[in-house]
Structures are given as structure tokens and as C-alpha cells.
CSV table of C-alpha atoms in Angstrom, one decimal:
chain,number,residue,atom,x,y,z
A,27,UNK,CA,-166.1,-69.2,46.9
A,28,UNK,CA,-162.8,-67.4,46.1
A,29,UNK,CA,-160.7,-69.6,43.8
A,30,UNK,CA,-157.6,-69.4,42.3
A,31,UNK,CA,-155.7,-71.1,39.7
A,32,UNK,CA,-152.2,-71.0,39.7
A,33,UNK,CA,-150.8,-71.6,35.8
A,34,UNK,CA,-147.1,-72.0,35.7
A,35,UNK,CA,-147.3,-71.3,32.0
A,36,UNK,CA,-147.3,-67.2,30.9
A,37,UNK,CA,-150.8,-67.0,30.2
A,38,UNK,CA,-152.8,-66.4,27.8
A,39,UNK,CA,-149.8,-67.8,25.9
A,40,UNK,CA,-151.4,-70.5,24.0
A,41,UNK,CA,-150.9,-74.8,25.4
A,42,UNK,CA,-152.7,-77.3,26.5
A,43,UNK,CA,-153.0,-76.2,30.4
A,44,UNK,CA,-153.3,-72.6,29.7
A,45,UNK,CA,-156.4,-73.7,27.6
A,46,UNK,CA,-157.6,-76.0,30.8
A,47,UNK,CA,-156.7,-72.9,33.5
A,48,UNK,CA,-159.0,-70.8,30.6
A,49,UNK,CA,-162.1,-73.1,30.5
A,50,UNK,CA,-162.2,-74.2,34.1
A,51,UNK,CA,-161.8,-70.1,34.9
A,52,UNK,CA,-164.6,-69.3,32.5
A,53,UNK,CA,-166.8,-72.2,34.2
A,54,UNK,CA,-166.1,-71.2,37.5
A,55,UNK,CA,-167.3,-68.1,36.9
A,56,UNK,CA,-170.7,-68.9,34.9
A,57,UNK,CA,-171.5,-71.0,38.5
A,58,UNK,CA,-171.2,-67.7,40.7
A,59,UNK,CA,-167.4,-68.2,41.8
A,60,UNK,CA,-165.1,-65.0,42.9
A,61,UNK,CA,-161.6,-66.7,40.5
A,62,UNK,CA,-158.0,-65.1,39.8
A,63,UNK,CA,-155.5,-66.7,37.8
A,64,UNK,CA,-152.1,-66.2,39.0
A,65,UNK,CA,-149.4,-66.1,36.1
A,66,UNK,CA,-146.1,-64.8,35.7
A,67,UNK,CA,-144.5,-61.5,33.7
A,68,UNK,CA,-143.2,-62.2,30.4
A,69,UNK,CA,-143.1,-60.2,27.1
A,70,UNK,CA,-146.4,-57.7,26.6
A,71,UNK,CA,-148.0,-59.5,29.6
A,72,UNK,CA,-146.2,-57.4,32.2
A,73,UNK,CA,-148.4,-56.2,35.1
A,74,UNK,CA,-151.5,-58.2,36.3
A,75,UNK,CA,-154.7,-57.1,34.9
A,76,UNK,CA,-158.7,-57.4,35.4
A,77,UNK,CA,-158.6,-61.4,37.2
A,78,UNK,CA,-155.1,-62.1,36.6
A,79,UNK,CA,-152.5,-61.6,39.0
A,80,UNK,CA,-148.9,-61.8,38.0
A,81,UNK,CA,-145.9,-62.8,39.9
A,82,UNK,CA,-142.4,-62.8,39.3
A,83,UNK,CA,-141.0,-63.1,35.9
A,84,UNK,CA,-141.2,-65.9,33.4
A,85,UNK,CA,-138.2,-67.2,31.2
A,86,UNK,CA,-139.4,-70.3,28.4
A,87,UNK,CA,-137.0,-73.2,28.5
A,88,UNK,CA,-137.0,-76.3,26.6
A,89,UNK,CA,-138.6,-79.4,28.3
A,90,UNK,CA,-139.9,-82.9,27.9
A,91,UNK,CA,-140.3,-82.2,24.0
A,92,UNK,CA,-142.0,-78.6,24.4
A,93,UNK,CA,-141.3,-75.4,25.7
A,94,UNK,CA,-141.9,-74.8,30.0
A,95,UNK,CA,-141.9,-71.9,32.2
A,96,UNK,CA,-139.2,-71.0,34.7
A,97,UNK,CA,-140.3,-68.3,37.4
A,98,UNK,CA,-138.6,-66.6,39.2
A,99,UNK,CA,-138.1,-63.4,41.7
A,100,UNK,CA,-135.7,-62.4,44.3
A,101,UNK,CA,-138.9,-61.2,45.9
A,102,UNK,CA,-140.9,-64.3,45.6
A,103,UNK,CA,-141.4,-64.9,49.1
A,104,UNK,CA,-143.0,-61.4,49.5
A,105,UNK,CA,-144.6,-61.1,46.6
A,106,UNK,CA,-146.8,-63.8,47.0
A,107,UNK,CA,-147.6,-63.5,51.1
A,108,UNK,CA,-148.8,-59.7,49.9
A,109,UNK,CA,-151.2,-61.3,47.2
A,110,UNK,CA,-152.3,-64.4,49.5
A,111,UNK,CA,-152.9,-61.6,52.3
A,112,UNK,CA,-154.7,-59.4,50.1
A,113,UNK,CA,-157.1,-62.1,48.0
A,114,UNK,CA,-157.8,-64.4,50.7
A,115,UNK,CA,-158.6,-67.5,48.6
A,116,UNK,CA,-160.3,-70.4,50.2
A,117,UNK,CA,-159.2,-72.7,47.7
A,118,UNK,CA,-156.4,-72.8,45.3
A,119,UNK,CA,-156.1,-74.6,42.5
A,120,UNK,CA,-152.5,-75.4,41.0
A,121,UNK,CA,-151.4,-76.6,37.6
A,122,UNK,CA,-148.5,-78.6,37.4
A,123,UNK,CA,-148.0,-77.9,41.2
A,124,UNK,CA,-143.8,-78.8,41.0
A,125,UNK,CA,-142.7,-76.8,38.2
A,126,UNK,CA,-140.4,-73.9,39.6
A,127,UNK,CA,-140.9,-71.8,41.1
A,128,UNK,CA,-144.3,-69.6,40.8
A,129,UNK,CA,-146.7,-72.6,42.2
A,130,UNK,CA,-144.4,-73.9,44.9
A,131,UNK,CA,-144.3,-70.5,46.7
A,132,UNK,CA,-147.6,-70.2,46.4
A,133,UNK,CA,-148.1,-74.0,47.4
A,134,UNK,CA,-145.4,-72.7,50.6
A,135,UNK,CA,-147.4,-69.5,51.4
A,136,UNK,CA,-150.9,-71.2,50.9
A,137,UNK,CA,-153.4,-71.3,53.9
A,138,UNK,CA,-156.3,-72.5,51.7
A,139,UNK,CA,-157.3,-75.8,50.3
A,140,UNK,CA,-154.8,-76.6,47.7
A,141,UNK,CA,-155.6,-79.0,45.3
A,142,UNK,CA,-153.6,-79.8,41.9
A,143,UNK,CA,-153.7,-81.2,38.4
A,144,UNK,CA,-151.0,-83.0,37.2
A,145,UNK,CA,-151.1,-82.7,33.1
A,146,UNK,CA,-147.5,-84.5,32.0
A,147,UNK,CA,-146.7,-87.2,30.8
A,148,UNK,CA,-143.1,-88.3,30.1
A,149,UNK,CA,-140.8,-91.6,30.6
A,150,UNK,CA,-138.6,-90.4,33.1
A,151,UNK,CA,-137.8,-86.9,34.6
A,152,UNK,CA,-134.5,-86.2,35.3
A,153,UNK,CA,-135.8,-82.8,37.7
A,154,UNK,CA,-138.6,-84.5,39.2
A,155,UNK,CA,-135.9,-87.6,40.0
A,156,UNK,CA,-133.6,-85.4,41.3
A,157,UNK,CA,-136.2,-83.3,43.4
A,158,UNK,CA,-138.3,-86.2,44.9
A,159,UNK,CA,-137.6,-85.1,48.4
A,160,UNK,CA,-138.2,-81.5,47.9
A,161,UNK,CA,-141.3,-82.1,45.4
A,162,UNK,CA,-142.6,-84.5,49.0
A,163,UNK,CA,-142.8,-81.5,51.2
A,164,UNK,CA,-144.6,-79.4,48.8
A,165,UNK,CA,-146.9,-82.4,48.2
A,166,UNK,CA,-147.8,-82.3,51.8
A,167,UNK,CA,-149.8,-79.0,51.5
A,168,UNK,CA,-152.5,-80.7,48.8
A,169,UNK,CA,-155.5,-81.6,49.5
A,170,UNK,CA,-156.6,-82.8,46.8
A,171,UNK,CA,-154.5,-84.7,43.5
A,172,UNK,CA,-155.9,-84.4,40.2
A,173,UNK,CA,-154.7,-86.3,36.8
A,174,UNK,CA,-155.9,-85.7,33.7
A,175,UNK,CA,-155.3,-88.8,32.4
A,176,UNK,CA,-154.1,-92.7,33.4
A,177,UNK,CA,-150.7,-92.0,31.7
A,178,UNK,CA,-149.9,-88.3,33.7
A,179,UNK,CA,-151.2,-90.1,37.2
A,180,UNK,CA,-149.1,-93.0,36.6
A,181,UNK,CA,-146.3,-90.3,35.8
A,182,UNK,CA,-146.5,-88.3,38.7
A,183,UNK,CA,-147.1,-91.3,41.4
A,184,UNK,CA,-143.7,-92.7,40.3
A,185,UNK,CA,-142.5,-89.6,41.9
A,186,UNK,CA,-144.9,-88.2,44.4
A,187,UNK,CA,-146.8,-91.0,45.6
A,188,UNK,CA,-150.3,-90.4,46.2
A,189,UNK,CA,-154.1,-91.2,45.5
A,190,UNK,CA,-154.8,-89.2,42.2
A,191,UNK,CA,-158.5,-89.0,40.8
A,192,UNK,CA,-158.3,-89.2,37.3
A,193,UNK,CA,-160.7,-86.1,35.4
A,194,UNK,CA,-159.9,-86.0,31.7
A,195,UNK,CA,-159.2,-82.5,29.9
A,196,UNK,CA,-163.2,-81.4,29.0
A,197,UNK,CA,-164.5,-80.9,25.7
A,198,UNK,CA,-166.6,-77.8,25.3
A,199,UNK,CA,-169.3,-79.6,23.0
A,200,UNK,CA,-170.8,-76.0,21.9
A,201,UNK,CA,-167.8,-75.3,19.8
A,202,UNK,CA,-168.7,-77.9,17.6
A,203,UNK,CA,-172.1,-77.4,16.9
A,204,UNK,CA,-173.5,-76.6,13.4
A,205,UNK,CA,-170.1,-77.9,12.4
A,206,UNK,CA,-169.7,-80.4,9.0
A,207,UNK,CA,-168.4,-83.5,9.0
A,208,UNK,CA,-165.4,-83.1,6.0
A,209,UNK,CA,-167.0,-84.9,2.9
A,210,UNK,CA,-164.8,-87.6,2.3
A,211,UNK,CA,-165.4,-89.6,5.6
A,212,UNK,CA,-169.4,-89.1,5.4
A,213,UNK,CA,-169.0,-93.0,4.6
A,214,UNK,CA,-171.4,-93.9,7.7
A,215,UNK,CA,-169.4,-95.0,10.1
A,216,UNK,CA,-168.3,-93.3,13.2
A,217,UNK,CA,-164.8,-91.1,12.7
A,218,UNK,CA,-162.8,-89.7,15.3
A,219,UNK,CA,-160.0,-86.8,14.6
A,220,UNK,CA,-157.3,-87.1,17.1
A,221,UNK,CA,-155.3,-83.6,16.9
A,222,UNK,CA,-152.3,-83.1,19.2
A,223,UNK,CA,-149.8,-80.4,19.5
């Protein structure tokens, strides 16, 4: 199957759904899958290369207590039919589907299954508020709504309503074998090491 995954974020930068796009890509792959992941430009990541395809050009702006991605192009439109025309995908995945402007021209241009994960989580949006009827037609095109957890799903039905299956972030178990507990909590119980960003 030809897959791809549309990251709003300049990839490889490092964050949390860079780090998903890469693991789901590399998985994808390993089962026999054709996959592209479609980035913006930004800094030394200017022209796409090997599986990733870049469109338009990225500009990092302060949001919901981290840093975003805004993308843009005043040759968005053509850009993207070109690379839709040329790659053929029959499915596309989208992260973070409504953040401007990369994934909702792609989302607009799509013929392919579309399907989206939703990673956010915040108390109230003030863009997403604002956009609700523009975000609706955009939400139209998925087939398929994806969560990664009971907070972001409750999140994003406040402002797209939908049904949204909720698939945690994975946990590659092989990067943590061989691997020593630290000495002062080898007290026999069970500890658990919660690190965020």
C-alpha cells in the first residue's frame, strides 16, 4: 500500500508527533508498505529528500505552551496537486489534521483515504474556537479519527465532533532491553518513570 503521513511539524525536528510520524513510518515499512512523509522547508531541511517530501515553508510560532508550525506557500494549491498526482497514495495519514496550512491542503487536494490523529490536549483553543466551521469542512474528508489519548479525543470532539478511537502513543519495548533499573528504587516494588517534555 502507498501511505503517507503528513506531519505539520519540520521534521526530523525533534517532539512528540515527529517521534510518532518516525515510528509509525519505520513500522510501516518493516510490514512491506511503499510510505512518504510530507514535511515542510525550514532551516537545513530545505528540499525533500530519499521518503520525505517537502512542501511549502515552515515558520515556528509559540502555541498551547510549546512551539507549532505554521506553513505556508503562495503555491500551496499547486504544489501539493503536483505531489498528490505524482505519488498516488491510497491512504494518507495526517497528524494534527487542522493545524495551518500544510495538512489542510493536502486534506483539500486528497483523493485517498484520509485518516488523522489528533495528539493535543489543551483547555480551550482560541484558533480552533474561532475556526470551528472551517476545521467542519476539512473534517468531512476523514475517514478515519484517531486520538492518542482520552484527554486529546475529548479535546478535539469539543470542536469537531466525531467518533474518535482512542490508540495510545506506542512504546518500542526493544529500547529498553538490557537496561538497569537505577539502584535506589531496586526496593521490590514496581516503579514507573513518567518523563514529559
Amino acid at each position: 500500500m502507498k501511505i503517507g503521513l503528513v506531519t505539520p511539524y519540520i521534521y526530523p525536528l525533534p517532539g512528540g508527533v515527529n517521534a510518532h510520524v518516525q515510528e509509525l513510518y519505520e513500522n510501516l515499512v518493516l510490514r512491506g508498505h511503499d510510505v512518504r512523509i510530507i514535511s515542510s522547508t525550514h532551516g537545513p531541511q530545505r528540499s525533500s529528500e530519499g521518503d520525505i517530501i517537502r512542501l511549502g515553508y515552515g515558520w515556528s510560532v509559540p502555541t498551547n505552551g510549546s512551539v507549532g508550525t505554521l506553513t505556508v506557500s503562495h503555491r500551496y494549491g499547486q504544489l501539493v496537486q503536483e505531489m498528490l498526482d505524482r505519488e498516488q497514495f491510497d491512504l494518507i495519514h495526517y497528524h494534527e489534521p487542522f493545524i495551518p496550512f500544510l495538512s489542510l491542503q493536502v486534506l483539500r487536494h486528497s483523493n485517498a483515504v484520509n485518516v488523522a490523529t489528533f495528539h493535543a490536549y489543551s483547555g480551550w483553543s482560541p484558533s480552533y474556537e474561532f475556526g470551528k466551521r472551517f476545521i467542519g469542512r476539512f473534517a468531512r474528508k476523514l475517514h478515519g479519527r484517531i486520538a492518542v489519548s482520552a484527554a486529546a479525543r475529548h479535546f478535539i470532539n469539543r470542536y469537531s465532533p466525531g467518533e474518535y478511537k482512542v490508540i495510545p502513543n506506542g512504546v518500542d519495548l526493544r529500547d529498553y532491553q538490557g537496561v538497569q533499573p537505577f539502584a535506589r528504587w531496586r526496593d521490590g516494588t514496581t516503579n514507573i518513570l513518567f518523563i514529559g517534555r
